[in-house]
Short mmCIF file of C-alpha atoms in Angstrom, two decimals:
data_model
loop_
_atom_site.label_atom_id
_atom_site.label_comp_id
_atom_site.label_asym_id
_atom_site.label_seq_id
_atom_site.Cartn_x
_atom_site.Cartn_y
_atom_site.Cartn_z
CA MET A 1 16.06 -2.39 -3.50
CA ILE A 2 12.73 -0.59 -3.71
CA VAL A 3 9.03 -1.01 -3.01
CA SER A 4 6.37 0.10 -5.49
CA LEU A 5 2.69 0.69 -4.99
CA THR A 6 0.71 1.12 -8.19
CA ILE A 7 -2.91 2.22 -8.02
CA VAL A 8 -4.96 1.77 -11.18
CA ARG A 9 -8.45 3.02 -11.89
CA TYR A 10 -10.65 1.47 -14.58
CA LYS A 11 -13.59 3.07 -16.32
CA SER A 12 -16.83 1.66 -14.93
CA ILE A 13 -17.61 -0.17 -18.17
CA PHE A 14 -14.39 -2.19 -17.77
CA ILE A 15 -14.95 -3.36 -14.18
CA PRO A 16 -15.40 -7.02 -15.30
CA PHE A 17 -11.93 -6.89 -16.84
CA ALA A 18 -10.52 -5.49 -13.60
CA LEU A 19 -11.87 -8.56 -11.81
CA ILE A 20 -10.44 -10.88 -14.45
CA ALA A 21 -7.06 -9.15 -14.10
CA MET A 22 -6.88 -10.17 -10.44
CA ALA A 23 -6.60 -13.78 -11.61
CA ILE A 24 -4.67 -13.40 -14.87
CA HIS A 25 -2.00 -11.01 -13.60
CA ARG A 26 -0.81 -13.50 -11.02
CA ILE A 27 0.87 -15.51 -13.77
CA PRO A 28 3.33 -12.87 -15.12
CA LEU A 29 4.07 -11.68 -11.58
CA THR A 30 4.91 -15.21 -10.49
CA LEU A 31 7.16 -15.65 -13.52
CA ASN A 32 8.95 -12.32 -13.04
CA LYS A 33 12.16 -13.28 -11.21
CA LYS A 34 13.05 -9.66 -10.52
CA CYS A 35 9.87 -9.12 -8.54
CA ARG A 36 10.69 -10.46 -5.07
CA PHE A 37 7.28 -10.03 -3.46
CA TRP A 38 3.91 -8.91 -4.82
CA LYS A 39 0.28 -8.57 -3.84
CA LEU A 40 -2.67 -7.79 -6.09
CA MET A 41 -5.36 -5.99 -4.12
CA GLY A 42 -8.73 -4.36 -4.30
CA SER A 43 -9.49 -0.91 -2.88
CA GLY A 44 -11.89 0.63 -0.43
CA LYS A 45 -13.79 3.81 -1.26
CA ASN A 46 -12.65 5.96 1.63
CA GLY A 47 -8.86 5.67 1.57
CA THR A 48 -8.57 3.28 4.51
CA PHE A 49 -10.03 0.01 5.82
CA ASP A 50 -13.46 -0.01 4.19
CA LEU A 51 -16.46 -2.32 3.92
CA ASN A 52 -17.45 -0.57 0.69
CA PRO A 53 -15.23 -1.75 -2.19
CA ASP A 54 -14.33 0.58 -5.04
CA TRP A 55 -14.74 -1.75 -8.00
CA GLN A 56 -12.96 0.70 -10.31
CA GLN A 57 -9.78 1.04 -8.25
CA TRP A 58 -7.14 -1.67 -7.68
CA GLY A 59 -3.62 -1.90 -6.34
CA LEU A 60 -0.35 -3.74 -6.90
CA LEU A 61 2.31 -3.70 -4.19
CA ALA A 62 5.69 -5.16 -5.14
CA THR A 63 9.37 -5.20 -4.22
CA TRP A 64 12.20 -4.97 -6.76
CA GLU A 65 15.97 -5.42 -6.71
CA THR A 66 16.58 -2.10 -8.52
CA GLU A 67 14.65 0.85 -9.86
CA GLU A 68 15.55 -0.31 -13.37
CA ASP A 69 13.76 -3.61 -12.69
CA PHE A 70 10.63 -1.66 -11.81
CA ASN A 71 11.07 0.57 -14.88
CA GLN A 72 11.22 -2.46 -17.16
CA PHE A 73 8.00 -3.73 -15.63
CA TYR A 74 6.37 -0.31 -15.82
CA LYS A 75 7.23 0.18 -19.48
CA ASN A 76 7.17 -3.28 -21.02
CA SER A 77 5.26 -5.85 -18.99
CA TYR A 78 2.13 -7.71 -20.05
CA ILE A 79 0.34 -6.16 -17.07
CA THR A 80 1.09 -2.57 -18.05
CA LYS A 81 0.10 -3.32 -21.63
CA TRP A 82 -3.21 -4.65 -20.26
CA TRP A 83 -3.69 -1.43 -18.29
CA ASP A 84 -2.85 0.67 -21.35
CA PHE A 85 -5.26 -1.31 -23.54
CA PHE A 86 -8.14 -0.61 -21.17
CA GLY A 87 -7.14 3.03 -20.74
CA VAL A 88 -6.84 2.93 -16.97
CA ASP A 89 -5.51 5.75 -14.84
CA ARG A 90 -2.20 4.55 -13.44
CA TRP A 91 -0.21 6.06 -10.56
CA SER A 92 2.86 4.60 -8.87
CA ILE A 93 4.86 5.64 -5.84
CA LEU A 94 8.37 4.27 -5.32
CA SER A 95 9.87 3.99 -1.84
CA LYS A 96 12.73 2.49 0.08
CA PRO A 97 11.96 0.72 3.38
CA LEU A 98 12.76 2.52 6.60
CA VAL A 99 11.51 0.06 9.22
CA SER A 100 9.22 -2.98 9.22
CA HIS A 101 7.66 -5.18 11.90
CA GLY A 102 5.47 -8.24 11.50
CA LYS A 103 4.67 -10.69 8.71
CA TRP A 104 2.61 -10.92 5.54
CA ASP A 105 1.50 -14.46 4.73
CA GLY A 106 4.29 -15.72 6.97
CA LYS A 107 6.97 -13.64 5.23
CA GLU A 108 8.89 -10.51 6.21
CA PRO A 109 9.00 -8.87 2.76
CA PHE A 110 10.57 -5.57 3.85
CA LYS A 111 12.87 -6.64 6.67
CA GLN A 112 15.95 -7.38 4.57
CA LEU A 113 15.45 -4.13 2.70
CA SER A 114 15.01 -2.05 5.84
CA GLU A 115 18.28 -3.37 7.25
CA ASN A 116 20.05 -1.57 4.40
CA ILE A 117 18.75 1.86 5.37
CA ILE A 118 21.53 3.95 6.89
CA ASP A 119 19.70 7.06 8.06
CA LYS A 120 17.66 5.91 11.05
CA ASN A 121 17.05 9.58 12.00
CA TYR A 122 15.24 10.40 8.76
CA ASN A 123 12.29 12.78 9.30
CA GLY A 124 11.19 13.73 5.79
CA PRO A 125 8.06 12.60 3.92
CA VAL A 126 7.07 9.07 4.85
CA ALA A 127 4.68 6.38 3.64
CA VAL A 128 3.12 3.98 6.14
CA LEU A 129 1.73 0.52 5.43
CA THR A 130 -0.53 -1.13 7.99
CA ARG A 131 -1.75 -4.60 7.07
CA ALA A 132 -3.81 -7.06 9.11
CA ARG A 133 -5.43 -10.46 8.89
CA VAL A 134 -8.49 -10.01 11.10
CA ARG A 135 -9.72 -12.98 13.10
CA ILE A 136 -13.21 -14.02 12.01
CA SER A 137 -14.41 -13.83 15.60
CA MET A 138 -13.15 -10.24 15.87
CA LEU A 139 -14.64 -8.84 12.64
CA LYS A 140 -17.47 -7.03 14.44
CA ASN A 141 -15.07 -5.38 16.90
CA PHE A 142 -12.68 -4.42 14.11
CA TRP A 143 -15.23 -2.84 11.78
CA SER A 144 -17.04 -1.02 14.59
CA ASN A 145 -13.83 0.97 15.26
CA VAL A 146 -12.58 1.63 11.73
CA ASN A 147 -14.58 4.75 10.88
CA SER A 148 -13.53 6.66 13.98
CA VAL A 149 -9.83 6.05 13.30
CA ALA A 150 -10.20 6.97 9.62
CA SER A 151 -11.86 10.30 10.42
CA ILE A 152 -9.13 11.14 12.95
CA MET A 153 -6.36 10.27 10.48
CA GLU A 154 -7.78 12.48 7.74
CA LYS A 155 -7.71 15.48 10.08
CA ALA A 156 -4.31 14.73 11.59
CA PRO A 157 -1.52 17.33 11.05
CA GLY A 158 0.85 16.21 8.30
CA PHE A 159 -1.56 13.72 6.71
CA ILE A 160 -1.54 13.94 2.90
CA THR A 161 -3.47 11.03 1.44
CA SER A 162 -4.15 7.33 1.90
CA PHE A 163 -5.31 4.27 0.00
CA GLY A 164 -7.38 1.46 1.44
CA ILE A 165 -6.22 -1.79 -0.14
CA GLY A 166 -6.71 -5.45 0.62
CA GLU A 167 -6.38 -8.98 -0.72
CA ALA A 168 -9.90 -9.98 0.31
CA PRO A 169 -12.97 -8.19 1.67
CA PHE A 170 -13.67 -7.99 5.39
CA PHE A 171 -10.64 -9.74 6.87
CA LEU A 172 -7.49 -9.10 4.77
CA GLN A 173 -7.09 -5.35 4.97
CA ALA A 174 -4.33 -2.77 4.53
CA THR A 175 -3.89 1.00 4.49
CA PHE A 176 -1.07 2.83 2.70
CA SER A 177 -0.90 6.43 3.93
CA ILE A 178 1.48 9.27 3.09
CA TRP A 179 2.61 11.92 5.55
CA GLU A 180 4.75 15.05 5.54
CA SER A 181 7.16 13.71 8.17
CA VAL A 182 7.96 10.80 10.48
CA GLU A 183 7.17 13.08 13.42
CA ASP A 184 3.64 13.60 12.12
CA VAL A 185 3.14 9.83 11.97
CA LYS A 186 4.41 9.40 15.51
CA ASN A 187 2.14 12.15 16.80
CA PHE A 188 -0.88 10.50 15.20
CA ALA A 189 0.10 6.99 16.31
CA TYR A 190 1.07 7.73 19.90
CA LYS A 191 -0.42 11.08 20.92
CA SER A 192 -3.93 10.71 19.53
CA LYS A 193 -6.07 9.43 22.41
CA GLU A 194 -8.68 7.84 20.14
CA HIS A 195 -6.09 6.06 18.02
CA ALA A 196 -4.20 4.86 21.09
CA GLU A 197 -7.41 3.40 22.51
CA VAL A 198 -8.08 1.41 19.33
CA ILE A 199 -4.50 0.13 19.27
CA ALA A 200 -4.91 -1.00 22.88
CA LYS A 201 -8.07 -2.89 21.91
CA THR A 202 -6.26 -4.72 19.12
CA ARG A 203 -3.83 -6.04 21.73
CA THR A 204 -6.16 -6.82 24.63
CA GLU A 205 -8.87 -8.35 22.42
CA ASP A 206 -6.40 -10.02 20.02
CA TRP A 207 -8.07 -8.86 16.81
CA TYR A 208 -5.40 -10.05 14.38
CA SER A 209 -3.97 -13.45 13.56
CA GLU A 210 -1.23 -11.69 11.56
CA GLU A 211 -0.19 -8.07 11.17
CA LEU A 212 2.52 -5.95 9.59
CA PHE A 213 3.55 -2.34 10.07
CA ALA A 214 6.13 -0.69 7.82
CA ARG A 215 7.42 2.79 7.07
CA PHE A 216 8.99 3.80 3.78
CA ILE A 217 10.93 6.75 2.39
CA PRO A 218 9.12 7.74 -0.83
CA PHE A 219 11.33 9.19 -3.53
CA LYS A 220 9.43 9.20 -6.82
CA THR A 221 5.95 9.12 -8.33
CA LEU A 222 4.82 8.33 -11.87
CA GLY A 223 1.49 8.75 -13.62
CA SER A 224 -1.74 10.17 -12.28
CA LEU A 225 -5.15 9.37 -10.79
CA ASN A 226 -8.13 11.35 -11.99
CA GLY A 227 -5.72 13.55 -13.93
CA GLU A 228 -3.33 14.45 -11.12
CA ASP A 229 -0.53 13.21 -8.90
CA PRO A 230 -2.02 12.83 -5.39
CA VAL A 231 1.30 13.99 -3.86
CA LYS A 232 2.47 16.41 -6.55
CA GLY A 233 5.34 18.62 -5.46
CA LEU A 234 5.96 16.88 -2.16
CA PHE A 235 8.86 14.58 -2.95
CA ASP A 236 12.31 15.19 -4.33
CA LYS A 237 12.39 13.45 -7.74
CA GLN A 238 16.11 12.66 -7.57
CA GLU A 239 17.17 9.14 -8.46
CA PHE A 240 17.41 6.66 -5.62
CA ASN A 241 21.03 5.85 -4.78
CA GLN A 242 21.16 2.07 -4.91
#
């Protein structure tokens, strides 16, 4: 079983159709029995939690039983035909779950998958998903701390790139970041003083009504954004052993 994140980027003239797609694309995803879990999301401009939406860039996160199920979607679905019709840039990264904690809309979408991972000592390239439902009363506290964490992450050793994604502005936010190794992620998460202080605030001030943290082993990318693969050359392109 695999997890896919697809980032699409529309030309500015087609932004209205990007907004329409957020409603229309729910139908084929709901009807696709091979797609176990999915979320259509908007994007922030700065690659992390962001108050400034990027109206040209959108995301689709989904889980699939097999890589072939994803391939069928990628090649033949109504959604990909929509993207092709509007000439969007399309980039996907495929991963297998390593570890997951927390819930997303009351579900644990990656837990069953992560239980199938054998190599708990893996330390190669890793993707990290952090998702939160921010309490309305804590929005000011949350957003006043976001920029400092984002600037630290971008300068952290081993950081490659990140995407700010979310189901709704302001309070349903997620970041999908990609790193050179698990050790780099741990160093940023636990050894960065500034980041540790923000994490402590989320606990003591109870910012979130729901949160999820997951790590994935990325194994393949397809397509491009702005003419290039954001992680070109980093991952082994070998087929995932189901």
